[in-house]
Short mmCIF file of C-alpha atoms in Angstrom, two decimals:
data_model
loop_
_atom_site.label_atom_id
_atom_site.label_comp_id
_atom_site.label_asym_id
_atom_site.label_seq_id
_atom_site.Cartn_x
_atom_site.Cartn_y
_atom_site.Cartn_z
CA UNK A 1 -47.24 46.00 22.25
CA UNK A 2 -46.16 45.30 25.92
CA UNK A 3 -48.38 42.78 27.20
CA UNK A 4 -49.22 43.17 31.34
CA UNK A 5 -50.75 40.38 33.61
CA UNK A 6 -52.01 41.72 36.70
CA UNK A 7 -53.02 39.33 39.83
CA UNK A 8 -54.96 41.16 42.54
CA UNK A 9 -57.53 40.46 44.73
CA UNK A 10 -58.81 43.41 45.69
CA UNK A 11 -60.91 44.97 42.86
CA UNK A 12 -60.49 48.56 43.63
CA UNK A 13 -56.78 48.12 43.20
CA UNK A 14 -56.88 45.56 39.98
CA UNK A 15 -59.09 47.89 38.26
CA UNK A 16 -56.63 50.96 39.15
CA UNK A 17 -53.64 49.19 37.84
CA UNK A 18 -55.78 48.13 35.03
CA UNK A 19 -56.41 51.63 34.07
CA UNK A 20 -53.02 53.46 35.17
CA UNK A 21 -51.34 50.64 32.78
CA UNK A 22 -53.71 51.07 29.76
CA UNK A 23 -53.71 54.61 29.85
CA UNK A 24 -49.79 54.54 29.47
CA UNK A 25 -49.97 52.21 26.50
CA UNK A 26 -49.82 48.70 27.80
CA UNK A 27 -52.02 45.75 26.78
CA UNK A 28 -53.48 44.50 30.40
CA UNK A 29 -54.98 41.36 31.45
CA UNK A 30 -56.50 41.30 35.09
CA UNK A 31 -57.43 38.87 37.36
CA UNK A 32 -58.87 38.35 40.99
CA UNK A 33 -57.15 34.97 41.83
CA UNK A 34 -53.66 33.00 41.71
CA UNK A 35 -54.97 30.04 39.95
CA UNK A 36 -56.68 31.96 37.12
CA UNK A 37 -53.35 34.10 36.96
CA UNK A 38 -51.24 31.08 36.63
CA UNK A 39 -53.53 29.45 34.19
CA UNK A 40 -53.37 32.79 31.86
CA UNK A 41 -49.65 33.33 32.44
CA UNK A 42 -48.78 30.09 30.83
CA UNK A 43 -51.75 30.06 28.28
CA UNK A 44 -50.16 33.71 26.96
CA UNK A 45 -47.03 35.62 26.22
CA UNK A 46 -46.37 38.07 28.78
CA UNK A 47 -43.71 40.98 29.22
CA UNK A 48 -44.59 41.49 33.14
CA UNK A 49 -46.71 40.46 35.75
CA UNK A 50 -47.37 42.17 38.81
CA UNK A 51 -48.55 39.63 41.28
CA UNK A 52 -50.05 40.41 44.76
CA UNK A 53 -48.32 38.32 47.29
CA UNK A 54 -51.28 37.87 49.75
CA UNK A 55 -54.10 36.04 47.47
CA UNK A 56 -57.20 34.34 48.69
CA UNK A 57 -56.05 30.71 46.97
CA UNK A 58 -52.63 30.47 46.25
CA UNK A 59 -50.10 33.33 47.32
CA UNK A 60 -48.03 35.39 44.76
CA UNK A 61 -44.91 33.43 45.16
CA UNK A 62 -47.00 30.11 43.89
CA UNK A 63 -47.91 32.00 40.88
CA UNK A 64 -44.16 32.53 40.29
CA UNK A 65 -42.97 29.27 40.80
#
């Protein structure tokens, strides 16, 4: 299965990425900031992540890198 991280702030839009991906099949973990997505993108395998660029500790691009 196709494993998703998702790295959003804003909980309205994390939770309707969240659902949008499961629906379609995908295996989705979702978090609110960059540390905690960084921490879980190299503690796991992921296919994708979709990071949001403006985050309220470390930016998108950080995350990246």
């Amino acid at each position: 299965m196709t494993r998703i991280l998702v790295v959003e702030d804003d909980p309205s839009i994390r939770m309707g990425l969240e659902d949008t991906l499961t629906a379609k099949g995908y295996e989705v973990e979702a978090v609110g900031k960059g540390n905690d997505g960084a921490d879980k993108a190299l503690g796991g395998r992921f296919d994708l992540a979709v990071l949001d660029v403006m985050l309220p500790d470390i930016d998108g691009f950080e995350v990246l890198r």
